[in-house]
Every structure is written in structure tokens, then in C-alpha cells.
Coordinates of C-alpha atoms in Angstrom, one line a residue:
Chain A
M1 CA 132.0 103.7 33.1
N2 CA 135.3 102.3 34.2
P3 CA 134.5 99.5 36.7
T4 CA 137.4 100.4 39.0
M5 CA 137.3 104.1 38.9
N6 CA 134.5 106.6 38.1
L7 CA 136.7 109.3 36.6
Y8 CA 133.7 111.1 35.1
A9 CA 132.4 111.6 38.6
V10 CA 135.7 113.0 39.8
R11 CA 135.8 115.3 36.9
A12 CA 132.2 116.4 37.4
I13 CA 132.7 117.2 41.1
Y14 CA 136.0 119.0 40.3
L15 CA 134.6 121.2 37.5
Y16 CA 131.4 121.9 39.5
E17 CA 133.5 123.1 42.5
M18 CA 135.8 125.1 40.2
S19 CA 132.9 126.8 38.6
R20 CA 131.8 128.0 42.0
T21 CA 135.1 129.8 42.3
A22 CA 134.6 131.5 39.0
R23 CA 131.1 132.5 40.1
T24 CA 132.4 134.0 43.4
L25 CA 135.6 135.4 42.0
L26 CA 135.6 138.5 44.2
Q27 CA 135.5 136.7 47.5
S28 CA 137.6 133.7 46.2
V29 CA 140.5 135.5 44.6
V30 CA 140.3 139.3 44.9
S31 CA 139.7 139.4 48.7
P32 CA 142.7 137.3 49.7
V33 CA 145.0 139.3 47.4
I34 CA 143.8 142.6 48.9
S35 CA 144.3 141.2 52.4
T36 CA 147.9 140.2 51.5
T37 CA 148.6 143.5 50.0
L38 CA 147.5 145.2 53.2
Y39 CA 149.7 142.8 55.3
F40 CA 152.6 144.0 53.1
I41 CA 151.8 147.6 53.6
V42 CA 151.4 147.3 57.4
F43 CA 154.0 144.7 58.3
G44 CA 156.4 145.1 55.4
A45 CA 156.5 148.8 54.8
A46 CA 155.2 150.4 58.0
I47 CA 156.6 148.1 60.7
G48 CA 159.1 146.0 58.6
T49 CA 161.4 149.0 58.0
R50 CA 162.0 149.3 61.8
I51 CA 162.9 145.6 62.1
S52 CA 166.4 144.4 61.3
Q53 CA 167.0 141.4 59.0
I54 CA 166.2 137.9 60.2
D55 CA 168.9 135.3 59.5
G56 CA 170.1 137.6 56.7
V57 CA 166.7 138.0 55.1
S58 CA 164.9 141.3 55.0
Y59 CA 161.7 141.3 57.1
G60 CA 159.5 142.1 54.1
A61 CA 160.8 139.0 52.2
F62 CA 160.9 136.9 55.4
I63 CA 157.1 137.1 55.8
V64 CA 156.3 136.1 52.2
P65 CA 156.2 132.3 52.8
G66 CA 154.3 132.9 56.0
L67 CA 151.7 135.0 54.3
I68 CA 151.3 132.4 51.5
M69 CA 150.9 129.7 54.1
L70 CA 148.3 131.8 56.0
T71 CA 146.2 132.2 52.8
L72 CA 146.8 128.6 51.7
L73 CA 145.7 127.2 55.1
T74 CA 142.6 129.3 55.6
Q75 CA 141.5 129.1 52.0
S76 CA 142.0 125.4 51.7
V77 CA 140.1 124.8 54.9
M78 CA 137.3 127.2 54.0
N79 CA 136.9 126.0 50.4
A80 CA 136.9 122.3 51.2
S81 CA 134.7 122.6 54.2
F82 CA 132.1 124.7 52.4
G83 CA 132.3 122.5 49.3
I84 CA 131.0 119.4 51.1
Y85 CA 129.0 121.2 53.8
F86 CA 126.8 123.1 51.4
P87 CA 125.3 120.0 49.7
R88 CA 124.7 118.5 53.1
F89 CA 123.0 121.7 54.2
V90 CA 120.7 122.1 51.2
G91 CA 120.1 118.4 50.8
T92 CA 121.8 117.9 47.4
I93 CA 124.2 115.4 49.0
Y94 CA 121.5 112.7 48.2
E95 CA 122.8 112.7 44.7
I96 CA 126.4 112.1 45.6
L97 CA 125.5 109.4 48.1
S98 CA 123.2 107.6 45.6
A99 CA 125.8 107.8 42.7
P100 CA 128.2 105.0 41.8
V101 CA 131.1 106.9 43.3
S102 CA 133.6 105.7 45.9
S103 CA 134.5 107.8 48.9
F104 CA 138.0 108.1 47.4
E105 CA 136.5 109.6 44.2
I106 CA 134.4 112.0 46.2
V107 CA 137.4 113.2 48.2
L108 CA 139.5 113.4 45.0
G109 CA 136.9 115.7 43.4
Y110 CA 136.3 118.0 46.4
V111 CA 139.7 118.1 47.9
G112 CA 141.3 118.4 44.5
A113 CA 139.2 121.4 43.6
A114 CA 139.8 123.1 47.0
A115 CA 143.6 122.4 46.8
T116 CA 143.7 123.7 43.2
K117 CA 142.0 126.9 44.2
S118 CA 144.3 127.6 47.2
I119 CA 147.4 126.7 45.2
V120 CA 146.4 129.2 42.5
L121 CA 145.8 131.8 45.2
G122 CA 149.2 131.0 46.8
L123 CA 150.9 131.6 43.4
I124 CA 148.9 134.8 42.9
I125 CA 150.1 136.0 46.3
L126 CA 153.6 135.1 45.5
A127 CA 153.4 137.1 42.3
T128 CA 151.8 140.0 44.3
S129 CA 154.6 139.8 46.9
D130 CA 157.2 140.2 44.2
L131 CA 155.8 143.6 43.5
F132 CA 156.7 144.7 47.0
V133 CA 159.9 142.8 47.8
P134 CA 162.3 140.8 45.6
V135 CA 161.5 137.2 46.3
R136 CA 164.1 134.5 45.7
I137 CA 163.4 130.8 45.8
A138 CA 166.3 128.6 46.8
H139 CA 164.6 125.2 46.3
P140 CA 161.8 125.7 43.7
V141 CA 160.9 122.0 43.5
W142 CA 160.5 121.7 47.3
M143 CA 158.6 125.0 47.4
V144 CA 156.1 123.5 45.0
A145 CA 156.1 120.2 47.0
F146 CA 155.4 122.0 50.3
L147 CA 152.8 124.2 48.6
V148 CA 150.9 121.2 47.2
L149 CA 151.3 119.0 50.3
T150 CA 150.0 121.8 52.6
A151 CA 147.1 122.7 50.3
V152 CA 146.0 119.0 50.0
S153 CA 146.4 118.4 53.8
A154 CA 144.6 121.5 54.8
S155 CA 141.8 120.8 52.2
L156 CA 141.5 117.3 53.7
F157 CA 141.2 118.9 57.1
G158 CA 138.6 121.3 55.7
F159 CA 136.7 118.4 54.2
I160 CA 136.6 116.7 57.6
L161 CA 135.3 119.9 59.1
G162 CA 132.6 120.2 56.4
L163 CA 131.5 116.6 57.1
W164 CA 131.5 117.1 60.9
A165 CA 129.8 120.5 61.1
D166 CA 126.1 120.6 61.5
S167 CA 125.7 124.4 61.4
F168 CA 127.3 127.3 59.7
E169 CA 128.6 128.5 63.1
K170 CA 130.6 125.3 63.6
L171 CA 131.9 125.7 60.0
Q172 CA 133.2 129.1 60.8
V173 CA 134.4 128.5 64.4
V174 CA 137.3 126.2 63.5
P175 CA 139.0 128.4 60.9
L176 CA 138.5 131.5 63.1
L177 CA 139.3 130.1 66.5
I178 CA 141.9 127.4 65.7
I179 CA 143.4 127.7 62.2
T180 CA 144.1 131.4 62.2
P181 CA 145.5 131.7 65.7
L182 CA 147.7 128.6 65.1
T183 CA 148.9 130.1 61.9
F184 CA 149.9 133.4 63.6
L185 CA 151.5 131.4 66.4
G186 CA 153.2 129.2 63.9
G187 CA 155.6 131.9 62.7
T188 CA 153.8 133.7 59.9
F189 CA 155.3 137.1 60.8
Y190 CA 158.3 136.0 62.9
S191 CA 160.9 133.3 63.6
T192 CA 159.8 131.1 66.4
N193 CA 163.6 130.9 67.4
I194 CA 163.3 134.4 68.8
L195 CA 160.7 133.3 71.4
E196 CA 161.7 132.8 75.0
E197 CA 161.1 129.4 76.8
P198 CA 158.6 127.9 77.5
W199 CA 156.9 129.6 74.5
R200 CA 159.4 128.3 72.0
T201 CA 158.7 124.7 73.2
I202 CA 155.0 125.3 73.2
T203 CA 155.1 126.4 69.5
L204 CA 156.6 123.0 68.6
F205 CA 153.1 121.5 69.4
D206 CA 151.6 123.7 66.7
P207 CA 151.8 121.6 63.5
I208 CA 151.7 124.8 61.4
V209 CA 155.2 125.7 62.7
Y210 CA 156.5 122.8 60.7
L211 CA 154.6 123.7 57.5
I212 CA 155.8 127.3 57.6
S213 CA 159.3 126.4 58.5
G214 CA 159.6 123.9 55.7
F215 CA 158.1 126.3 53.2
R216 CA 160.3 129.1 54.4
W217 CA 163.4 126.9 54.0
S218 CA 162.4 126.3 50.4
F219 CA 162.7 130.0 49.9
F220 CA 165.6 131.2 52.0
N221 CA 167.4 128.0 53.0
I222 CA 166.7 128.9 56.7
A223 CA 164.5 126.8 59.0
E224 CA 163.3 126.9 62.6
V225 CA 163.0 123.1 62.7
N226 CA 164.6 120.4 60.7
V227 CA 163.3 120.2 57.1
G228 CA 162.9 116.4 57.2
L229 CA 160.8 116.8 60.3
S230 CA 158.7 119.5 58.6
L231 CA 158.1 117.1 55.7
G232 CA 157.3 114.2 58.1
V233 CA 154.8 116.2 60.1
T234 CA 153.1 117.4 56.9
L235 CA 152.8 113.9 55.6
L236 CA 151.7 112.6 59.0
F237 CA 149.0 115.3 59.2
M238 CA 147.8 114.3 55.7
A239 CA 147.7 110.6 56.6
I240 CA 145.7 111.3 59.8
C241 CA 143.2 113.4 57.8
L242 CA 142.9 110.7 55.2
A243 CA 142.2 108.1 57.9
I244 CA 139.5 110.3 59.4
V245 CA 137.8 110.9 56.0
W246 CA 138.0 107.2 55.4
W247 CA 136.3 106.5 58.7
F248 CA 133.5 109.1 58.0
F249 CA 132.6 107.3 54.7
K250 CA 133.1 103.8 56.2
T251 CA 130.7 104.5 59.1
G252 CA 128.5 106.9 57.2
Y253 CA 128.8 109.3 60.2
R254 CA 127.0 112.6 59.5
L255 CA 126.4 111.3 56.0
K256 CA 124.0 108.3 56.2
N257 CA 121.4 107.6 58.8
Chain B
M1 CA 105.6 119.6 28.8
H2 CA 106.4 117.5 25.8
S3 CA 105.9 113.8 26.3
L4 CA 108.7 111.3 25.8
T5 CA 108.0 108.6 23.3
A6 CA 109.0 105.0 23.0
S7 CA 110.5 105.9 19.6
D8 CA 112.8 108.3 21.3
A9 CA 115.9 106.3 20.9
Q10 CA 118.2 108.6 22.8
I11 CA 116.2 108.4 26.0
R12 CA 115.3 104.8 25.8
P13 CA 117.5 102.7 28.0
A14 CA 118.5 99.2 27.2
R15 CA 116.1 96.6 28.7
A16 CA 117.7 94.4 31.3
S17 CA 117.6 90.7 30.9
A18 CA 114.2 89.3 30.9
G19 CA 113.0 87.1 33.7
M20 CA 115.1 88.9 36.4
S21 CA 113.4 91.3 38.7
A22 CA 114.4 94.9 38.3
I23 CA 114.7 95.1 42.1
S24 CA 114.7 92.2 44.6
I25 CA 114.4 93.1 48.2
R26 CA 114.8 90.3 50.8
N27 CA 114.1 90.6 54.5
L28 CA 115.0 94.2 54.7
S29 CA 114.9 95.9 58.1
K30 CA 116.0 99.3 59.3
T31 CA 116.3 100.5 62.9
Y32 CA 117.6 104.0 63.3
A33 CA 120.1 105.0 66.0
S34 CA 117.2 106.4 68.0
G35 CA 115.7 102.9 68.2
F36 CA 112.9 103.7 65.8
Q37 CA 112.2 100.7 63.6
A38 CA 111.4 102.2 60.2
L39 CA 111.3 98.9 58.2
K40 CA 110.4 95.5 59.4
D41 CA 111.4 92.5 57.4
I42 CA 110.4 93.8 53.9
T43 CA 110.5 91.3 51.0
L44 CA 109.4 92.7 47.7
E45 CA 110.1 92.1 44.0
I46 CA 109.7 94.9 41.4
R47 CA 109.2 93.7 37.9
H48 CA 110.9 95.1 34.8
G49 CA 109.0 97.8 33.1
E50 CA 106.2 98.2 35.5
I51 CA 104.9 101.2 37.4
F52 CA 104.9 100.2 41.1
A53 CA 103.2 102.5 43.5
L54 CA 104.2 102.3 47.1
L55 CA 101.4 103.7 49.2
G56 CA 101.5 104.6 52.9
P57 CA 100.8 107.3 55.3
N58 CA 103.5 109.8 56.4
G59 CA 106.2 108.1 58.3
A60 CA 105.3 104.6 57.1
G61 CA 108.8 103.9 55.8
K62 CA 108.4 104.6 52.1
T63 CA 111.3 107.0 51.8
T64 CA 113.5 104.9 54.0
L65 CA 112.9 102.0 51.7
I66 CA 113.8 104.1 48.6
N67 CA 116.9 105.5 50.3
I68 CA 118.2 102.1 51.2
V69 CA 117.8 100.9 47.6
C70 CA 119.5 104.0 46.3
G71 CA 122.4 103.8 48.8
I72 CA 121.6 106.8 50.9
V73 CA 120.6 104.9 54.0
T74 CA 122.4 101.8 55.3
P75 CA 120.1 98.9 56.1
S76 CA 120.2 97.1 59.5
A77 CA 119.5 93.7 58.0
G78 CA 118.5 92.1 54.7
S79 CA 119.6 92.4 51.1
V80 CA 118.7 94.3 48.0
R81 CA 119.6 93.5 44.4
V82 CA 119.1 95.9 41.5
G83 CA 119.2 94.3 38.1
G84 CA 120.8 91.3 39.8
H85 CA 123.6 93.5 41.4
D86 CA 123.9 93.5 45.2
I87 CA 123.6 97.2 46.3
A88 CA 126.5 96.7 48.8
A89 CA 128.9 94.4 47.0
H90 CA 128.4 95.8 43.5
Y91 CA 127.2 99.3 44.3
R92 CA 128.5 100.8 41.1
A93 CA 126.6 98.6 38.8
A94 CA 123.5 98.8 40.9
R95 CA 123.4 102.5 41.4
A96 CA 124.3 103.3 37.8
M97 CA 120.9 101.8 36.9
I98 CA 118.9 104.1 39.2
G99 CA 117.6 107.6 38.9
L100 CA 116.1 109.2 42.0
V101 CA 113.7 112.1 42.2
P102 CA 113.7 113.1 45.9
Q103 CA 110.7 114.3 47.8
E104 CA 112.3 117.6 48.9
L105 CA 113.1 120.3 46.3
T106 CA 116.8 120.1 46.9
T107 CA 118.7 121.9 44.2
D108 CA 121.9 123.9 44.0
A109 CA 120.3 127.4 44.0
F110 CA 123.0 129.2 42.2
E111 CA 123.7 126.9 39.3
T112 CA 121.9 126.8 35.9
P113 CA 119.8 123.7 34.8
P114 CA 122.3 122.4 32.3
A115 CA 125.2 122.8 34.8
T116 CA 123.5 120.8 37.5
M117 CA 122.5 118.1 34.9
R118 CA 126.1 117.9 33.8
L119 CA 127.1 117.2 37.4
S120 CA 124.4 114.5 37.7
R121 CA 125.5 112.8 34.4
G122 CA 129.1 112.9 35.4
L123 CA 128.4 111.5 38.9
F124 CA 126.7 108.5 37.4
G125 CA 129.7 107.8 35.2
K126 CA 128.6 109.1 31.9
A127 CA 130.5 111.3 29.5
G128 CA 129.1 114.7 28.7
N129 CA 126.4 114.8 26.1
P130 CA 125.1 118.4 25.6
A131 CA 122.6 117.2 22.9
Y132 CA 121.0 114.8 25.3
I133 CA 120.9 117.3 28.1
E134 CA 119.2 119.8 25.8
K135 CA 116.7 117.1 24.7
V136 CA 115.7 116.3 28.2
L137 CA 115.4 120.0 29.2
R138 CA 113.3 120.7 26.1
Q139 CA 111.1 117.7 26.9
L140 CA 110.5 119.0 30.4
S141 CA 109.9 122.5 29.1
L142 CA 113.0 123.9 30.9
W143 CA 115.2 124.8 27.9
D144 CA 114.0 128.4 27.9
K145 CA 115.4 128.6 31.5
R146 CA 118.8 127.2 30.6
N147 CA 120.6 130.4 31.5
S148 CA 118.6 131.1 34.7
R149 CA 119.8 130.3 38.1
I150 CA 117.8 127.6 39.7
V151 CA 116.8 129.8 42.6
T152 CA 114.7 131.9 40.2
L153 CA 112.7 128.9 39.0
S154 CA 109.2 128.2 40.2
G155 CA 108.4 125.2 42.4
G156 CA 106.9 123.3 39.5
M157 CA 110.0 124.0 37.4
K158 CA 112.3 122.9 40.2
R159 CA 110.3 119.7 40.5
R160 CA 110.7 119.1 36.7
L161 CA 114.4 119.9 37.0
L162 CA 114.8 117.2 39.6
I163 CA 113.2 114.8 37.2
A164 CA 115.6 116.0 34.5
K165 CA 118.6 115.4 36.8
A166 CA 117.4 111.9 37.6
L167 CA 117.1 111.2 33.9
A168 CA 120.5 112.8 33.1
H169 CA 122.3 109.5 33.1
E170 CA 119.5 107.6 31.2
P171 CA 118.6 105.3 34.1
Q172 CA 116.7 102.0 33.7
I173 CA 114.9 102.4 37.0
L174 CA 113.4 105.6 38.2
F175 CA 112.3 106.3 41.8
L176 CA 109.8 109.1 42.2
D177 CA 109.4 110.0 45.9
E178 CA 106.2 111.9 46.3
P179 CA 106.4 113.5 42.8
S180 CA 103.1 115.4 43.2
A181 CA 103.9 117.0 46.6
G182 CA 103.1 120.7 46.2
V183 CA 102.4 120.4 42.5
D184 CA 99.4 121.9 40.8
V185 CA 96.8 119.8 39.0
E186 CA 98.0 120.6 35.5
L187 CA 101.6 119.8 36.2
R188 CA 100.6 116.7 38.0
K189 CA 98.8 115.4 34.9
D190 CA 101.8 116.4 32.7
M191 CA 104.0 114.4 35.1
W192 CA 101.7 111.4 34.9
Q193 CA 102.0 111.6 31.1
L194 CA 105.8 111.8 31.4
V195 CA 105.9 108.7 33.7
R196 CA 103.7 106.7 31.2
S197 CA 106.0 107.7 28.4
L198 CA 109.1 106.6 30.3
R199 CA 107.5 103.3 31.1
A200 CA 106.6 102.9 27.4
S201 CA 110.3 103.4 26.7
G202 CA 111.3 100.5 29.1
V203 CA 112.0 102.4 32.3
T204 CA 110.8 100.6 35.5
I205 CA 109.1 103.2 37.8
I206 CA 108.6 103.0 41.5
L207 CA 106.6 105.9 42.9
T208 CA 105.7 106.6 46.5
T209 CA 102.7 108.7 47.1
H210 CA 100.0 109.4 49.6
Y211 CA 97.8 110.7 46.8
I212 CA 95.9 107.6 46.2
E213 CA 94.5 109.1 43.0
E214 CA 98.0 109.1 41.6
A215 CA 98.5 105.4 42.2
E216 CA 95.0 104.6 40.9
E217 CA 95.7 106.6 37.7
M218 CA 99.2 105.2 36.9
A219 CA 100.2 102.1 38.8
D220 CA 100.3 98.5 37.5
R221 CA 100.9 97.1 40.9
V222 CA 100.4 98.6 44.4
G223 CA 102.2 97.9 47.6
V224 CA 100.8 99.3 50.9
I225 CA 103.3 100.0 53.7
N226 CA 102.3 101.0 57.2
K227 CA 104.5 101.3 60.3
G228 CA 107.4 99.7 58.4
E229 CA 105.5 96.7 57.4
L230 CA 104.4 95.7 53.9
I231 CA 100.7 95.0 54.3
V232 CA 99.9 94.0 50.8
V233 CA 101.4 93.8 47.3
E234 CA 99.0 93.3 44.5
D235 CA 98.1 94.0 41.0
K236 CA 96.1 97.3 41.1
V237 CA 93.1 96.0 39.2
E238 CA 93.1 92.7 41.2
L239 CA 93.4 94.6 44.5
M240 CA 90.4 96.7 43.6
R241 CA 88.5 93.7 42.5
K242 CA 89.4 91.7 45.6
L243 CA 89.0 94.3 48.2
G244 CA 86.7 96.7 46.5
R245 CA 83.0 96.9 47.1
K246 CA 80.2 98.1 44.9
Q247 CA 77.1 99.9 45.8
L248 CA 73.8 100.0 44.0
T249 CA 71.7 103.1 44.7
L250 CA 68.0 103.2 43.8
E251 CA 66.2 106.6 43.6
L252 CA 62.7 105.9 44.8
R253 CA 59.5 107.4 43.4
E254 CA 58.0 107.7 46.9
P255 CA 60.0 108.0 50.1
L256 CA 59.9 105.0 52.5
A257 CA 59.6 105.4 56.2
A258 CA 61.2 101.9 56.8
I259 CA 62.5 99.0 54.8
P260 CA 59.4 96.8 53.9
A261 CA 59.3 93.5 55.8
A262 CA 59.5 91.6 52.5
L263 CA 62.9 93.1 51.8
S264 CA 64.4 92.7 55.3
G265 CA 67.5 90.6 55.6
R266 CA 68.8 91.6 52.2
G267 CA 71.4 94.1 53.4
L268 CA 69.4 97.1 52.3
A269 CA 69.7 100.6 53.8
L270 CA 67.6 103.7 53.5
A271 CA 69.3 107.1 52.8
A272 CA 68.4 110.6 51.8
D273 CA 65.3 110.7 54.0
G274 CA 63.9 107.5 52.6
R275 CA 64.3 108.6 49.0
Q276 CA 67.2 106.2 48.3
L277 CA 67.6 102.5 48.8
I278 CA 71.2 101.4 49.0
Y279 CA 72.5 97.9 48.4
S280 CA 76.2 97.1 49.0
Y281 CA 77.8 93.9 47.5
D282 CA 81.1 92.2 47.2
T283 CA 82.7 92.2 43.8
R284 CA 84.4 88.9 44.6
S285 CA 81.2 86.9 45.1
E286 CA 80.0 84.5 42.5
G287 CA 76.6 86.2 42.2
T288 CA 75.9 89.7 43.3
G289 CA 72.2 89.0 44.0
I290 CA 71.1 92.1 42.1
T291 CA 68.6 90.2 39.8
D292 CA 66.9 88.6 42.8
L293 CA 66.9 91.9 44.7
L294 CA 65.3 93.8 41.8
D295 CA 62.6 91.1 41.6
A296 CA 61.9 91.3 45.3
I297 CA 61.7 95.1 45.2
R298 CA 59.2 94.9 42.3
N299 CA 57.1 92.2 44.2
A300 CA 57.2 94.4 47.3
G301 CA 55.6 97.2 45.3
V302 CA 58.5 99.6 45.7
K303 CA 59.0 101.7 42.6
F304 CA 62.2 103.5 41.6
K305 CA 62.9 106.2 39.0
D306 CA 66.6 105.7 38.6
L307 CA 69.5 103.6 39.7
Q308 CA 73.3 103.9 39.7
T309 CA 76.3 101.8 40.8
T310 CA 79.5 103.1 42.4
Q311 CA 82.7 101.3 43.1
S312 CA 85.0 101.9 46.1
S313 CA 88.1 103.7 45.1
L314 CA 91.7 102.7 45.8
E315 CA 91.6 105.3 48.5
D316 CA 88.7 103.5 50.2
I317 CA 90.6 100.3 50.0
F318 CA 93.8 101.9 51.3
V319 CA 92.0 103.4 54.3
G320 CA 90.3 100.1 55.0
L321 CA 93.7 98.3 54.9
L322 CA 95.2 100.8 57.3
R323 CA 92.3 100.5 59.7
Q324 CA 92.6 96.7 59.5
G325 CA 96.3 97.0 60.3
S326 CA 95.8 99.2 63.3

């Protein structure tokens, strides 16, 4: 074993988590793809044809980054939270806590797997979207950067949720009552610029506005908020999540008695 | 279940340096957030290659002690060294030496035995070794179930799988926390055989149990813990010699109504409606007084048709120690 880093452990956790996805392929991959297709049918075809272009982009294309972000955020949070909550719930966490693994390596394994899954899903949804509307990507590198940063940040947040939750109810309540509403409010299906005050200002307190705005900019070169600010908020969110995870492992809160 | 043998090179771990304790525990205490003091100033040395049985009633602190050594619970005070490595400062080296079989049947229900063993091996910093995993699964009679989900295995199989997981990274020290809990007699004996085989291959084994029979059967040394305090640590044979009592029972030809006056003051008691004469004696004493007693019985005209001796079990000693403690 490498004395400074237990890469075998990172790999083992990562592969174990990825195998769970393969085992639950229907709910992990097929279900989000079907949901996205339905969003396109309802918002793109049925309602979208009655909505004029937004900043020169057809409504159907405009919602693509928002839909990818919606899936990316919810799936990252759900995958990462379940990944660490389940061993806590069934008691198999004893093995991870008694292994020669650092907290960083544990996070790398679980968050890496959760982020990988949601990135793959994001790309599948992007490909699915292309079947409905022509999608152009103005800044491909930044698109990938926002995709990865958002997936990792949301997975870190999900990991925190999985460490904090002491029941399945708590595990579900945050994605359902916080993440999903904030994602809808954050401009998944519309531009926050069209909101009246004070709602426009209120949305600026929703961190997801910055994620979606930055991601949408990478597609269409249009943004509700400054791109640098979007990137800064994303990195800040990730840093805060990392600090909280570090604190969980440092204190053993919810992990060690 | 096939037994592991000392000649089994693949499962035999490297012996740690001689002279150093496998585990050295110094002034260890643990007080939970609730204020409950689970361990009180425990100091204990576990020798290389021994089977050490930690006995104690439920809630005595056995699992807390194991969990601290394994890194699952944080101690309030004291230090622990495993193979000379401090469990906090050099946790990687310390933990890599240990395999833990927990008390609860905690397994990932939807995985297969080889998959969960691969995870265990990886977590402990070992490269994949399908041949070794197959070998351990075969030795624990689980190879036939390699494609089954763990949820479909019986309780005994799950218990064996937990042992397989603990052995996945070829540990030098194995903790067995209540290995016989909920296990049938046949499997229990198989498990004892497995433990002996592992010891023969150089593995140090620490087992907690409240089945005294288990400790009596297997342990080299015994520690008794009660209410967080280590009451005694002793070689098992020595403990039984020191604290054990023997009893001589004489089956009388004719029942006695009372102890004859000539035999009074010799610590005799009547039992079975006067058909048995019982004499208890201390195994530590220089002389047991049996020869004198038999002479005195003959002189008193008491005739017996049979005699037998019995020795107090580890369980009797354990119960006595706990009573003494309380």
C-alpha cells in the first residue's frame, strides 16, 4: 500500500459504487432520460411552440442546459447521499471506518462515482436533446468545466446530506423540498431576467441561478449573471461543501461515537 | 467448512517482530456523549499469535474496546498501539494489520460474496487477487454461492462471509466480536476449528464472547471485563487453577441422616437425601486433604460404593468474578 495514498481503496469504493449503477440501470439511467424526453414533449413541443425566442435562442434549445442541470443536480445529490447513507443504515460503514483510508480517499471514491454517474447522465440527456432540437455549444471546454464542477459540487453536497441524515425521510426531504424547487426557481425553464422585482433580486440568492446561467452561457453565449461570478459561486459552493465534509470526518459527527 | 492449515502459504501472514506485543493498550477510557463511561482506564497487552478471549456480560465494554482498537470509536483518553503503530498517528499501518468480524450481520444485501470481498481487500490497500478470494471462499464453503446475492444467504453463511471479508486482506490480527451469536452448534465447532487453524498460521486472535464455553475451548488467555473495568487477565489454565474449585462426591452405600460427629469440621456436606457426601477443596492448596478424609471416613464406618471429582468450569469462575466485582 502506498503510505501516502490508498489508491486501491479509492478504486474499490469507486468501482463498488459504479457497479450499483449497473445493477440499478433502469432507475439510474433510463428513468432520467424518460423524464427529460417528457419535459421536451411538454415544454418544448407543446408549450414551447407558443413561446417566442429568448435572446435569439429557440425556447426548445434554451431549456436544454437547464434540463441537464436539473438532472445533474438531483442525480448527483441523490447518488452521493444514498451511496454513503446506505452503509450507515445497514451498518457496513464499520468496514470503511476501520480501513486504512483517509477521509479524502473516502470522499474521492464516493463523490467521484456519484459525479461520474451524473456526468454520464448529463451527456446522455444532451444527446437525447439533440434528437428534439439542434443544440450548439459555443464554448465546449467551459461546458465540460461547468458540467464537471457542478456534478462534483452537488455530489459533495449529497455526500454531506448522506452523512447528516439519520432516516430515509431526511434523505428524501432535501432533494424534494430544497434542490428541486431551487432548480426550478433558478431558471431551468426560463430566463430570470424576465422576472419582475423583487423576484429577480430574490433569485440571486439561489446559488443554482449561477450554475444554470454559467452552463447556459457555455451553450449560447448568453448569461443572466456574469460568467466569472457563476464560476466563482460554483467554486465557493464546492469549497464550502469540502470544508463541511472535512469537519464531519475530523469530528466523527454521525460517523463515530 | 474446510480448515485452513499452517502450510497454506497464501493465507499465512508474515509474523511481526518477536518480542513486541501485537496490541498494546494503555490507560484507555471512553465516555460517550451521553455521559456513560464505557471503559475505565484499561491497560492490556495482547501477545503475538495467541487467542485472547475477552469475556464479559452484555454492555461490559467489550465491543467499545474492539471498536476503539479498530478505529471505529474515538477514545476519550489513553493510547493503543497495534504492531507498534499508534492507532491515531499511524492509523494506516495499524489498521492494515487488523481484520474485524463484527457482532452484527452487517452485509451489503444486493452484492455477491466475491464483490464484497473485493471491496474489503481494496479498502485495506491490497491489489485484487481473484485466486486468493476464491481460496478463502472455498475454505469457508461459500464458493458455491459466489453468484448469489448476499440477501439470499442463510444466517450462518452470512457469518462466514463476514469472516471471509475480514480475511480478505490477509490480516495479522483478527477480531471476532461474538462470533457464535445466533450460530448453530455445528457451525460453531467449524468456526472454532477455523480459528485454531488461523492461529496456527500466525494470526493473533482476539475474541469477545459471553459464551464461556467458547473461551474455555479455544483461548490461551482470558480477560474479564465488567462495567468498563478489566477485572482480571490471566492464562486460561492458570486462571482455572487459581480460581477453580474441585469437588469430591462419594456415593454412599447407606444414606446418612447427618454428618457423623467424627467427620464434623472437615467441610463435608450431605446431598441427595443423605446418599451423597460432598467435599469441596481448593486446587491451589498444597494438600487437598483427600487422603486424610478418606481415612477418617473409613474409621467412622461410613461405606461408599463410588466416587467422582468435578472441577468448576470457566463459567463458574466468571460468574464468581462478576459477583465479587458487584
